[in-house]
Amino acid sequence: MPKNSGKQAAPGPGLGLRERLDGHELDLSLSGLSEAPVRELAALPKATILDLSCNCLVTLPPEFCNLTHLIKLDLSKNQLQELPSDFGRLLNLQHLDLYNNKLISLPVSFAQLKNLKWLDLKGNPLDSALKKVAGDCLDEKQCKQSAANVLRYMKTIQSEQDREKQRRLQVEREMEKRREAELRAKEARERELRKREKMEEKERRRKEYDAQKLQRLNETKEQSYGGVLEKPVSSTSLSASQKKHSFCQVLLKVLLFLLLCTVATVVMCRRTELPHKQLCSTVNHLYEDALYALQRNEALQRMLRSIQFP
């Protein structure tokens, strides 16, 4: 938008900003400023209309975005190459003049200037897409249309950047999940390996134990067999045992013979005509004494009764 040729220069630099304040308007144009006096401007919240046109501003400090009381801002005819990234914090801004600077693009936060109604971006080396959206600002209607179009365009860019940011975050989360899954899989493999090693070690110890147990058992058997083999039967001992057995057999036969002779004698003395012989008389007396003694003993008596004599 063409500048008013009747605009008067601001008072000299020696005069304080408060003295330059006229109602809500602070005119700092044509002051030769290379930096915006942000600290002094923050002390004047009443100055909602700020004119910084026709100065030597190349950049605006980040603190400039704290001047949220601004409603109308004129930055035309400076050397601005970019705006602060948080320029969208100037939420109350309704009128913005950036005519004839060196801006190529606008910060994404520009989309947050929801109250912006008037915008002039002529005379800037804007990128082709932004320049086409901004259009000309030759009258009030075109400047208002430019503000609406640029805000819509910047919101689209902000949405795309938000989606791209979300996509990157999603990719990062997926990568993080993949890394966690790989880490869990690695830990599981390590646990399985340690478990298998423990089982193998346990099996090895068990086999060693079984081998030692079998070896002890074999040694015990060998000692037992060796003890038996170490005790050979001598011929002298075997001969003495045989002699003892033969003697017992002879003695038993003699006793049986004597018993038979005794029984035969008793029978002959009792059953034949020899009872009056001296031998038979003695035998009969012995037999009667023995029988009398046996009769006195009931147990022996029962045993004798069971004997059948011919």
PDB file of C-alpha atoms in Angstrom:
ATOM      1  CA  MET A   1       0.000   0.000   0.000  1.00  0.00           C
ATOM      2  CA  PRO A   2       1.460   3.399  -0.898  1.00  0.00           C
ATOM      3  CA  LYS A   3       2.733   5.338   2.070  1.00  0.00           C
ATOM      4  CA  ASN A   4       1.295   8.681   3.026  1.00  0.00           C
ATOM      5  CA  SER A   5       3.701  11.372   1.832  1.00  0.00           C
ATOM      6  CA  GLY A   6       2.361  13.732   4.485  1.00  0.00           C
ATOM      7  CA  LYS A   7       3.652  11.573   7.352  1.00  0.00           C
ATOM      8  CA  GLN A   8       5.805  13.643   9.681  1.00  0.00           C
ATOM      9  CA  ALA A   9       9.121  12.453  11.028  1.00  0.00           C
ATOM     10  CA  ALA A  10       9.279  11.345  14.623  1.00  0.00           C
ATOM     11  CA  PRO A  11      11.042  13.508  17.140  1.00  0.00           C
ATOM     12  CA  GLY A  12      14.810  13.171  17.504  1.00  0.00           C
ATOM     13  CA  PRO A  13      16.464  10.186  19.217  1.00  0.00           C
ATOM     14  CA  GLY A  14      17.186  12.215  22.317  1.00  0.00           C
ATOM     15  CA  LEU A  15      13.479  12.218  23.207  1.00  0.00           C
ATOM     16  CA  GLY A  16      12.175   9.244  25.290  1.00  0.00           C
ATOM     17  CA  LEU A  17       9.586   6.774  23.938  1.00  0.00           C
ATOM     18  CA  ARG A  18       6.996   7.802  26.477  1.00  0.00           C
ATOM     19  CA  GLU A  19       7.162  11.382  25.183  1.00  0.00           C
ATOM     20  CA  ARG A  20       6.593  10.041  21.644  1.00  0.00           C
ATOM     21  CA  LEU A  21       3.422   8.173  22.665  1.00  0.00           C
ATOM     22  CA  ASP A  22       0.316   9.817  21.264  1.00  0.00           C
ATOM     23  CA  GLY A  23      -2.701   8.120  22.824  1.00  0.00           C
ATOM     24  CA  HIS A  24      -2.314   4.467  21.781  1.00  0.00           C
ATOM     25  CA  GLU A  25       0.034   5.229  18.865  1.00  0.00           C
ATOM     26  CA  LEU A  26       3.820   5.190  19.069  1.00  0.00           C
ATOM     27  CA  ASP A  27       5.612   6.463  15.962  1.00  0.00           C
ATOM     28  CA  LEU A  28       9.264   5.372  15.687  1.00  0.00           C
ATOM     29  CA  SER A  29       9.526   5.644  11.897  1.00  0.00           C
ATOM     30  CA  LEU A  30      12.526   7.324  10.275  1.00  0.00           C
ATOM     31  CA  SER A  31      14.476   6.938  13.523  1.00  0.00           C
ATOM     32  CA  GLY A  32      17.505   5.146  12.044  1.00  0.00           C
ATOM     33  CA  LEU A  33      16.885   2.111  14.270  1.00  0.00           C
ATOM     34  CA  SER A  34      18.962  -1.004  13.602  1.00  0.00           C
ATOM     35  CA  GLU A  35      17.399  -2.834  16.534  1.00  0.00           C
ATOM     36  CA  ALA A  36      13.913  -2.719  17.945  1.00  0.00           C
ATOM     37  CA  PRO A  37      13.847  -1.252  21.491  1.00  0.00           C
ATOM     38  CA  VAL A  38      11.941  -4.216  22.885  1.00  0.00           C
ATOM     39  CA  ARG A  39      12.564  -3.479  26.582  1.00  0.00           C
ATOM     40  CA  GLU A  40      11.283   0.109  26.281  1.00  0.00           C
ATOM     41  CA  LEU A  41       8.315  -1.029  24.177  1.00  0.00           C
ATOM     42  CA  ALA A  42       7.365  -3.673  26.767  1.00  0.00           C
ATOM     43  CA  ALA A  43       7.177  -0.877  29.354  1.00  0.00           C
ATOM     44  CA  LEU A  44       4.483   0.821  27.256  1.00  0.00           C
ATOM     45  CA  PRO A  45       1.566  -1.653  27.043  1.00  0.00           C
ATOM     46  CA  LYS A  46      -0.677   1.272  26.187  1.00  0.00           C
ATOM     47  CA  ALA A  47       1.061   1.597  22.814  1.00  0.00           C
ATOM     48  CA  THR A  48      -1.091  -0.802  20.801  1.00  0.00           C
ATOM     49  CA  ILE A  49      -0.221   0.887  17.501  1.00  0.00           C
ATOM     50  CA  LEU A  50       3.487   0.796  16.672  1.00  0.00           C
ATOM     51  CA  ASP A  51       5.149   2.312  13.590  1.00  0.00           C
ATOM     52  CA  LEU A  52       8.714   1.094  12.945  1.00  0.00           C
ATOM     53  CA  SER A  53       8.744   1.814   9.199  1.00  0.00           C
ATOM     54  CA  CYS A  54      11.637   3.339   7.294  1.00  0.00           C
ATOM     55  CA  ASN A  55      14.357   2.131   9.627  1.00  0.00           C
ATOM     56  CA  CYS A  56      17.334  -0.236   9.253  1.00  0.00           C
ATOM     57  CA  LEU A  57      15.932  -3.325  10.931  1.00  0.00           C
ATOM     58  CA  VAL A  58      17.389  -6.593   9.604  1.00  0.00           C
ATOM     59  CA  THR A  59      15.947  -8.925  12.237  1.00  0.00           C
ATOM     60  CA  LEU A  60      13.621  -8.777  15.186  1.00  0.00           C
ATOM     61  CA  PRO A  61      14.757 -10.303  18.510  1.00  0.00           C
ATOM     62  CA  PRO A  62      12.753 -13.241  19.927  1.00  0.00           C
ATOM     63  CA  GLU A  63      11.651 -10.993  22.792  1.00  0.00           C
ATOM     64  CA  PHE A  64       9.711  -8.897  20.285  1.00  0.00           C
ATOM     65  CA  CYS A  65       7.062 -11.650  20.337  1.00  0.00           C
ATOM     66  CA  ASN A  66       6.314 -10.755  23.980  1.00  0.00           C
ATOM     67  CA  LEU A  67       4.642  -7.510  22.830  1.00  0.00           C
ATOM     68  CA  THR A  68       1.269  -9.241  22.733  1.00  0.00           C
ATOM     69  CA  HIS A  69      -0.594  -5.944  23.315  1.00  0.00           C
ATOM     70  CA  LEU A  70       0.133  -4.807  19.747  1.00  0.00           C
ATOM     71  CA  ILE A  71      -2.895  -4.450  17.483  1.00  0.00           C
ATOM     72  CA  LYS A  72      -1.380  -2.576  14.552  1.00  0.00           C
ATOM     73  CA  LEU A  73       2.258  -2.954  13.471  1.00  0.00           C
ATOM     74  CA  ASP A  74       4.048  -1.200  10.625  1.00  0.00           C
ATOM     75  CA  LEU A  75       7.420  -2.718   9.648  1.00  0.00           C
ATOM     76  CA  SER A  76       7.477  -1.507   6.052  1.00  0.00           C
ATOM     77  CA  LYS A  77      10.596  -0.250   4.281  1.00  0.00           C
ATOM     78  CA  ASN A  78      13.142  -2.053   6.441  1.00  0.00           C
ATOM     79  CA  GLN A  79      15.658  -4.780   5.623  1.00  0.00           C
ATOM     80  CA  LEU A  80      13.919  -7.685   7.412  1.00  0.00           C
ATOM     81  CA  GLN A  81      15.058 -11.065   6.082  1.00  0.00           C
ATOM     82  CA  GLU A  82      12.915 -13.162   8.407  1.00  0.00           C
ATOM     83  CA  LEU A  83      10.456 -12.906  11.280  1.00  0.00           C
ATOM     84  CA  PRO A  84      10.936 -14.589  14.680  1.00  0.00           C
ATOM     85  CA  SER A  85       9.739 -18.202  14.816  1.00  0.00           C
ATOM     86  CA  ASP A  86       7.263 -17.289  17.592  1.00  0.00           C
ATOM     87  CA  PHE A  87       5.789 -14.339  15.704  1.00  0.00           C
ATOM     88  CA  GLY A  88       2.389 -16.062  16.005  1.00  0.00           C
ATOM     89  CA  ARG A  89       2.317 -15.172  19.713  1.00  0.00           C
ATOM     90  CA  LEU A  90       1.154 -11.655  18.759  1.00  0.00           C
ATOM     91  CA  LEU A  91      -2.406 -12.931  19.004  1.00  0.00           C
ATOM     92  CA  ASN A  92      -4.036  -9.486  19.191  1.00  0.00           C
ATOM     93  CA  LEU A  93      -2.426  -8.295  15.974  1.00  0.00           C
ATOM     94  CA  GLN A  94      -5.028  -7.157  13.414  1.00  0.00           C
ATOM     95  CA  HIS A  95      -3.023  -4.986  11.007  1.00  0.00           C
ATOM     96  CA  LEU A  96       0.481  -5.904   9.731  1.00  0.00           C
ATOM     97  CA  ASP A  97       2.450  -3.974   7.127  1.00  0.00           C
ATOM     98  CA  LEU A  98       5.574  -5.751   5.803  1.00  0.00           C
ATOM     99  CA  TYR A  99       5.840  -3.812   2.547  1.00  0.00           C
ATOM    100  CA  ASN A 100       9.244  -3.578   0.879  1.00  0.00           C
ATOM    101  CA  ASN A 101      11.430  -5.891   2.987  1.00  0.00           C
ATOM    102  CA  LYS A 102      13.553  -8.933   2.089  1.00  0.00           C
ATOM    103  CA  LEU A 103      11.261 -11.686   3.338  1.00  0.00           C
ATOM    104  CA  ILE A 104      11.246 -14.973   1.449  1.00  0.00           C
ATOM    105  CA  SER A 105       8.933 -16.938   3.752  1.00  0.00           C
ATOM    106  CA  LEU A 106       6.900 -16.601   6.909  1.00  0.00           C
ATOM    107  CA  PRO A 107       7.238 -18.621  10.128  1.00  0.00           C
ATOM    108  CA  VAL A 108       4.730 -21.446  10.562  1.00  0.00           C
ATOM    109  CA  SER A 109       3.451 -19.820  13.747  1.00  0.00           C
ATOM    110  CA  PHE A 110       2.080 -17.038  11.515  1.00  0.00           C
ATOM    111  CA  ALA A 111      -1.012 -19.270  11.198  1.00  0.00           C
ATOM    112  CA  GLN A 112      -1.831 -18.496  14.851  1.00  0.00           C
ATOM    113  CA  LEU A 113      -2.574 -14.823  14.103  1.00  0.00           C
ATOM    114  CA  LYS A 114      -6.295 -15.567  14.117  1.00  0.00           C
ATOM    115  CA  ASN A 115      -7.243 -11.859  14.551  1.00  0.00           C
ATOM    116  CA  LEU A 116      -5.202 -10.652  11.572  1.00  0.00           C
ATOM    117  CA  LYS A 117      -7.477  -8.720   9.148  1.00  0.00           C
ATOM    118  CA  TRP A 118      -5.031  -6.678   7.049  1.00  0.00           C
ATOM    119  CA  LEU A 119      -1.710  -7.717   5.494  1.00  0.00           C
ATOM    120  CA  ASP A 120       0.699  -6.176   2.961  1.00  0.00           C
ATOM    121  CA  LEU A 121       3.558  -8.333   1.641  1.00  0.00           C
ATOM    122  CA  LYS A 122       4.339  -6.421  -1.560  1.00  0.00           C
ATOM    123  CA  GLY A 123       7.940  -5.663  -2.416  1.00  0.00           C
ATOM    124  CA  ASN A 124       9.350  -8.872  -0.831  1.00  0.00           C
ATOM    125  CA  PRO A 125      11.200 -11.667  -2.695  1.00  0.00           C
ATOM    126  CA  LEU A 126       8.612 -14.215  -1.570  1.00  0.00           C
ATOM    127  CA  ASP A 127       8.729 -17.789  -2.771  1.00  0.00           C
ATOM    128  CA  SER A 128       6.394 -18.398  -5.669  1.00  0.00           C
ATOM    129  CA  ALA A 129       3.695 -20.255  -3.733  1.00  0.00           C
ATOM    130  CA  LEU A 130       3.462 -17.649  -0.970  1.00  0.00           C
ATOM    131  CA  LYS A 131       3.606 -14.780  -3.455  1.00  0.00           C
ATOM    132  CA  LYS A 132       0.721 -16.269  -5.420  1.00  0.00           C
ATOM    133  CA  VAL A 133      -1.349 -16.701  -2.267  1.00  0.00           C
ATOM    134  CA  ALA A 134      -0.612 -13.206  -0.915  1.00  0.00           C
ATOM    135  CA  GLY A 135      -1.504 -11.431  -4.168  1.00  0.00           C
ATOM    136  CA  ASP A 136      -1.452  -7.662  -4.408  1.00  0.00           C
ATOM    137  CA  CYS A 137      -2.369  -5.185  -1.712  1.00  0.00           C
ATOM    138  CA  LEU A 138      -3.434  -2.184  -3.802  1.00  0.00           C
ATOM    139  CA  ASP A 139      -6.538  -1.319  -1.813  1.00  0.00           C
ATOM    140  CA  GLU A 140      -8.255  -2.113   1.452  1.00  0.00           C
ATOM    141  CA  LYS A 141     -10.171  -5.059   0.041  1.00  0.00           C
ATOM    142  CA  GLN A 142      -7.105  -6.690  -1.488  1.00  0.00           C
ATOM    143  CA  CYS A 143      -5.120  -6.287   1.760  1.00  0.00           C
ATOM    144  CA  LYS A 144      -7.890  -7.921   3.763  1.00  0.00           C
ATOM    145  CA  GLN A 145      -8.123 -10.707   1.207  1.00  0.00           C
ATOM    146  CA  SER A 146      -4.358 -11.138   1.380  1.00  0.00           C
ATOM    147  CA  ALA A 147      -4.524 -11.559   5.171  1.00  0.00           C
ATOM    148  CA  ALA A 148      -7.243 -14.218   4.898  1.00  0.00           C
ATOM    149  CA  ASN A 149      -5.470 -16.107   2.090  1.00  0.00           C
ATOM    150  CA  VAL A 150      -2.094 -16.071   3.798  1.00  0.00           C
ATOM    151  CA  LEU A 151      -3.573 -17.231   7.094  1.00  0.00           C
ATOM    152  CA  ARG A 152      -5.366 -20.081   5.317  1.00  0.00           C
ATOM    153  CA  TYR A 153      -2.174 -21.007   3.455  1.00  0.00           C
ATOM    154  CA  MET A 154      -0.040 -20.923   6.600  1.00  0.00           C
ATOM    155  CA  LYS A 155      -2.600 -23.058   8.460  1.00  0.00           C
ATOM    156  CA  THR A 156      -2.316 -25.591   5.649  1.00  0.00           C
ATOM    157  CA  ILE A 157       1.459 -25.556   5.953  1.00  0.00           C
ATOM    158  CA  GLN A 158       1.158 -25.856   9.731  1.00  0.00           C
ATOM    159  CA  SER A 159      -1.187 -28.827   9.357  1.00  0.00           C
ATOM    160  CA  GLU A 160       1.195 -30.483   6.922  1.00  0.00           C
ATOM    161  CA  GLN A 161       4.100 -29.880   9.247  1.00  0.00           C
ATOM    162  CA  ASP A 162       2.072 -31.188  12.175  1.00  0.00           C
ATOM    163  CA  ARG A 163       1.210 -34.299  10.174  1.00  0.00           C
ATOM    164  CA  GLU A 164       4.849 -34.684   9.191  1.00  0.00           C
ATOM    165  CA  LYS A 165       5.835 -34.219  12.799  1.00  0.00           C
ATOM    166  CA  GLN A 166       3.272 -36.808  13.850  1.00  0.00           C
ATOM    167  CA  ARG A 167       4.527 -39.143  11.128  1.00  0.00           C
ATOM    168  CA  ARG A 168       8.107 -38.711  12.338  1.00  0.00           C
ATOM    169  CA  LEU A 169       6.980 -39.279  15.910  1.00  0.00           C
ATOM    170  CA  GLN A 170       5.102 -42.387  14.787  1.00  0.00           C
ATOM    171  CA  VAL A 171       8.180 -43.610  12.928  1.00  0.00           C
ATOM    172  CA  GLU A 172      10.308 -42.915  15.978  1.00  0.00           C
ATOM    173  CA  ARG A 173       7.812 -44.742  18.211  1.00  0.00           C
ATOM    174  CA  GLU A 174       7.770 -47.677  15.789  1.00  0.00           C
ATOM    175  CA  MET A 175      11.549 -47.714  15.747  1.00  0.00           C
ATOM    176  CA  GLU A 176      11.594 -47.515  19.521  1.00  0.00           C
ATOM    177  CA  LYS A 177       9.110 -50.402  19.730  1.00  0.00           C
ATOM    178  CA  ARG A 178      11.230 -52.362  17.259  1.00  0.00           C
ATOM    179  CA  ARG A 179      14.351 -51.671  19.303  1.00  0.00           C
ATOM    180  CA  GLU A 180      12.539 -52.706  22.490  1.00  0.00           C
ATOM    181  CA  ALA A 181      11.253 -55.873  20.774  1.00  0.00           C
ATOM    182  CA  GLU A 182      14.750 -56.684  19.538  1.00  0.00           C
ATOM    183  CA  LEU A 183      16.118 -56.023  23.008  1.00  0.00           C
ATOM    184  CA  ARG A 184      13.473 -58.276  24.587  1.00  0.00           C
ATOM    185  CA  ALA A 185      14.197 -60.966  21.984  1.00  0.00           C
ATOM    186  CA  LYS A 186      17.923 -60.663  22.691  1.00  0.00           C
ATOM    187  CA  GLU A 187      17.316 -60.905  26.431  1.00  0.00           C
ATOM    188  CA  ALA A 188      15.061 -63.940  25.858  1.00  0.00           C
ATOM    189  CA  ARG A 189      17.758 -65.601  23.749  1.00  0.00           C
ATOM    190  CA  GLU A 190      20.345 -64.889  26.423  1.00  0.00           C
ATOM    191  CA  ARG A 191      18.049 -66.297  29.125  1.00  0.00           C
ATOM    192  CA  GLU A 192      17.421 -69.397  26.996  1.00  0.00           C
ATOM    193  CA  LEU A 193      21.161 -69.787  26.394  1.00  0.00           C
ATOM    194  CA  ARG A 194      21.906 -69.474  30.111  1.00  0.00           C
ATOM    195  CA  LYS A 195      19.132 -71.970  30.879  1.00  0.00           C
ATOM    196  CA  ARG A 196      20.486 -74.436  28.318  1.00  0.00           C
ATOM    197  CA  GLU A 197      24.010 -74.027  29.684  1.00  0.00           C
ATOM    198  CA  LYS A 198      22.737 -74.689  33.205  1.00  0.00           C
ATOM    199  CA  MET A 199      20.891 -77.796  32.032  1.00  0.00           C
ATOM    200  CA  GLU A 200      23.976 -79.032  30.201  1.00  0.00           C
ATOM    201  CA  GLU A 201      26.117 -78.383  33.269  1.00  0.00           C
ATOM    202  CA  LYS A 202      23.582 -80.202  35.453  1.00  0.00           C
ATOM    203  CA  GLU A 203      23.517 -83.158  33.032  1.00  0.00           C
ATOM    204  CA  ARG A 204      27.309 -83.252  32.998  1.00  0.00           C
ATOM    205  CA  ARG A 205      27.445 -83.307  36.809  1.00  0.00           C
ATOM    206  CA  ARG A 206      24.775 -86.021  36.895  1.00  0.00           C
ATOM    207  CA  LYS A 207      26.759 -88.182  34.474  1.00  0.00           C
ATOM    208  CA  GLU A 208      29.898 -87.642  36.544  1.00  0.00           C
ATOM    209  CA  TYR A 209      27.978 -88.624  39.678  1.00  0.00           C
ATOM    210  CA  ASP A 210      26.595 -91.769  38.000  1.00  0.00           C
ATOM    211  CA  ALA A 211      30.059 -92.687  36.735  1.00  0.00           C
ATOM    212  CA  GLN A 212      31.581 -92.234  40.197  1.00  0.00           C
ATOM    213  CA  LYS A 213      28.764 -94.245  41.758  1.00  0.00           C
ATOM    214  CA  LEU A 214      29.252 -97.073  39.237  1.00  0.00           C
ATOM    215  CA  GLN A 215      32.994 -96.996  39.822  1.00  0.00           C
ATOM    216  CA  ARG A 216      32.522 -97.294  43.593  1.00  0.00           C
ATOM    217  CA  LEU A 217      30.080-100.177  43.066  1.00  0.00           C
ATOM    218  CA  ASN A 218      32.557-102.002  40.810  1.00  0.00           C
ATOM    219  CA  GLU A 219      35.329-101.464  43.320  1.00  0.00           C
ATOM    220  CA  THR A 220      33.120-102.902  46.087  1.00  0.00           C
ATOM    221  CA  LYS A 221      32.323-105.981  43.960  1.00  0.00           C
ATOM    222  CA  GLU A 222      35.965-106.487  43.123  1.00  0.00           C
ATOM    223  CA  GLN A 223      36.871-106.287  46.788  1.00  0.00           C
ATOM    224  CA  SER A 224      34.135-108.826  47.650  1.00  0.00           C
ATOM    225  CA  TYR A 225      35.264-111.245  44.929  1.00  0.00           C
ATOM    226  CA  GLY A 226      38.854-110.713  45.901  1.00  0.00           C
ATOM    227  CA  GLY A 227      38.072-111.611  49.558  1.00  0.00           C
ATOM    228  CA  VAL A 228      36.473-114.841  48.499  1.00  0.00           C
ATOM    229  CA  LEU A 229      39.320-115.700  46.206  1.00  0.00           C
ATOM    230  CA  GLU A 230      41.835-114.774  48.864  1.00  0.00           C
ATOM    231  CA  LYS A 231      40.467-117.562  51.140  1.00  0.00           C
ATOM    232  CA  PRO A 232      41.391-120.878  49.373  1.00  0.00           C
ATOM    233  CA  VAL A 233      40.370-124.109  51.094  1.00  0.00           C
ATOM    234  CA  SER A 234      43.527-125.899  52.148  1.00  0.00           C
ATOM    235  CA  SER A 235      43.850-129.622  51.603  1.00  0.00           C
ATOM    236  CA  THR A 236      44.688-130.102  55.301  1.00  0.00           C
ATOM    237  CA  SER A 237      41.439-128.489  56.466  1.00  0.00           C
ATOM    238  CA  LEU A 238      39.431-130.438  53.907  1.00  0.00           C
ATOM    239  CA  SER A 239      41.056-133.744  55.026  1.00  0.00           C
ATOM    240  CA  ALA A 240      40.384-133.024  58.745  1.00  0.00           C
ATOM    241  CA  SER A 241      36.731-132.260  57.981  1.00  0.00           C
ATOM    242  CA  GLN A 242      36.330-135.475  56.034  1.00  0.00           C
ATOM    243  CA  LYS A 243      37.943-137.471  58.836  1.00  0.00           C
ATOM    244  CA  LYS A 244      35.641-135.891  61.406  1.00  0.00           C
ATOM    245  CA  HIS A 245      32.612-136.721  59.290  1.00  0.00           C
ATOM    246  CA  SER A 246      33.767-140.360  58.883  1.00  0.00           C
ATOM    247  CA  PHE A 247      34.300-140.705  62.644  1.00  0.00           C
ATOM    248  CA  CYS A 248      30.802-139.427  63.345  1.00  0.00           C
ATOM    249  CA  GLN A 249      29.332-141.930  60.923  1.00  0.00           C
ATOM    250  CA  VAL A 250      31.234-144.829  62.548  1.00  0.00           C
ATOM    251  CA  LEU A 251      30.178-143.697  66.017  1.00  0.00           C
ATOM    252  CA  LEU A 252      26.558-143.448  64.950  1.00  0.00           C
ATOM    253  CA  LYS A 253      26.690-146.954  63.494  1.00  0.00           C
ATOM    254  CA  VAL A 254      28.222-148.315  66.703  1.00  0.00           C
ATOM    255  CA  LEU A 255      25.529-146.680  68.797  1.00  0.00           C
ATOM    256  CA  LEU A 256      22.807-148.041  66.572  1.00  0.00           C
ATOM    257  CA  PHE A 257      24.361-151.507  66.768  1.00  0.00           C
ATOM    258  CA  LEU A 258      24.522-151.356  70.554  1.00  0.00           C
ATOM    259  CA  LEU A 259      20.943-150.149  70.687  1.00  0.00           C
ATOM    260  CA  LEU A 260      19.807-153.002  68.518  1.00  0.00           C
ATOM    261  CA  CYS A 261      21.757-155.498  70.647  1.00  0.00           C
ATOM    262  CA  THR A 262      20.175-154.133  73.802  1.00  0.00           C
ATOM    263  CA  VAL A 263      16.693-154.321  72.359  1.00  0.00           C
ATOM    264  CA  ALA A 264      17.323-157.844  71.092  1.00  0.00           C
ATOM    265  CA  THR A 265      18.605-158.936  74.500  1.00  0.00           C
ATOM    266  CA  VAL A 266      15.565-157.519  76.284  1.00  0.00           C
ATOM    267  CA  VAL A 267      13.231-159.233  73.855  1.00  0.00           C
ATOM    268  CA  MET A 268      14.992-162.540  74.198  1.00  0.00           C
ATOM    269  CA  CYS A 269      14.970-162.355  77.982  1.00  0.00           C
ATOM    270  CA  ARG A 270      11.279-161.474  78.093  1.00  0.00           C
ATOM    271  CA  ARG A 271       9.946-163.733  75.346  1.00  0.00           C
ATOM    272  CA  THR A 272      12.084-166.847  75.559  1.00  0.00           C
ATOM    273  CA  GLU A 273      12.851-169.465  78.174  1.00  0.00           C
ATOM    274  CA  LEU A 274      16.004-167.690  79.342  1.00  0.00           C
ATOM    275  CA  PRO A 275      14.581-165.368  81.968  1.00  0.00           C
ATOM    276  CA  HIS A 276      16.112-167.451  84.758  1.00  0.00           C
ATOM    277  CA  LYS A 277      19.589-167.148  83.390  1.00  0.00           C
ATOM    278  CA  GLN A 278      21.836-164.804  85.326  1.00  0.00           C
ATOM    279  CA  LEU A 279      22.254-162.481  82.350  1.00  0.00           C
ATOM    280  CA  CYS A 280      18.557-162.321  81.661  1.00  0.00           C
ATOM    281  CA  SER A 281      17.845-161.872  85.330  1.00  0.00           C
ATOM    282  CA  THR A 282      20.062-158.804  85.395  1.00  0.00           C
ATOM    283  CA  VAL A 283      18.550-157.538  82.160  1.00  0.00           C
ATOM    284  CA  ASN A 284      15.030-158.108  83.441  1.00  0.00           C
ATOM    285  CA  HIS A 285      15.782-156.240  86.677  1.00  0.00           C
ATOM    286  CA  LEU A 286      17.212-153.347  84.699  1.00  0.00           C
ATOM    287  CA  TYR A 287      14.227-153.408  82.370  1.00  0.00           C
ATOM    288  CA  GLU A 288      11.760-153.450  85.277  1.00  0.00           C
ATOM    289  CA  ASP A 289      13.603-150.597  87.013  1.00  0.00           C
ATOM    290  CA  ALA A 290      13.613-148.618  83.830  1.00  0.00           C
ATOM    291  CA  LEU A 291       9.937-149.399  83.247  1.00  0.00           C
ATOM    292  CA  TYR A 292       9.092-148.370  86.813  1.00  0.00           C
ATOM    293  CA  ALA A 293      10.967-145.118  86.305  1.00  0.00           C
ATOM    294  CA  LEU A 294       9.198-144.569  83.068  1.00  0.00           C
ATOM    295  CA  GLN A 295       5.840-145.217  84.651  1.00  0.00           C
ATOM    296  CA  ARG A 296       6.580-142.524  87.134  1.00  0.00           C
ATOM    297  CA  ASN A 297       7.050-140.058  84.242  1.00  0.00           C
ATOM    298  CA  GLU A 298       3.812-139.539  82.353  1.00  0.00           C
ATOM    299  CA  ALA A 299       5.456-137.915  79.345  1.00  0.00           C
ATOM    300  CA  LEU A 300       7.852-140.830  78.861  1.00  0.00           C
ATOM    301  CA  GLN A 301       5.045-143.244  79.501  1.00  0.00           C
ATOM    302  CA  ARG A 302       2.988-141.774  76.701  1.00  0.00           C
ATOM    303  CA  MET A 303       5.995-141.950  74.396  1.00  0.00           C
ATOM    304  CA  LEU A 304       6.653-145.643  75.255  1.00  0.00           C
ATOM    305  CA  ARG A 305       3.060-146.594  74.701  1.00  0.00           C
ATOM    306  CA  SER A 306       3.387-145.366  71.192  1.00  0.00           C
ATOM    307  CA  ILE A 307       6.208-147.926  70.543  1.00  0.00           C
ATOM    308  CA  GLN A 308       5.004-151.233  69.114  1.00  0.00           C
ATOM    309  CA  PHE A 309       7.012-154.258  70.184  1.00  0.00           C
ATOM    310  CA  PRO A 310       6.877-157.499  68.212  1.00  0.00           C
TER     311      PRO A 310
END
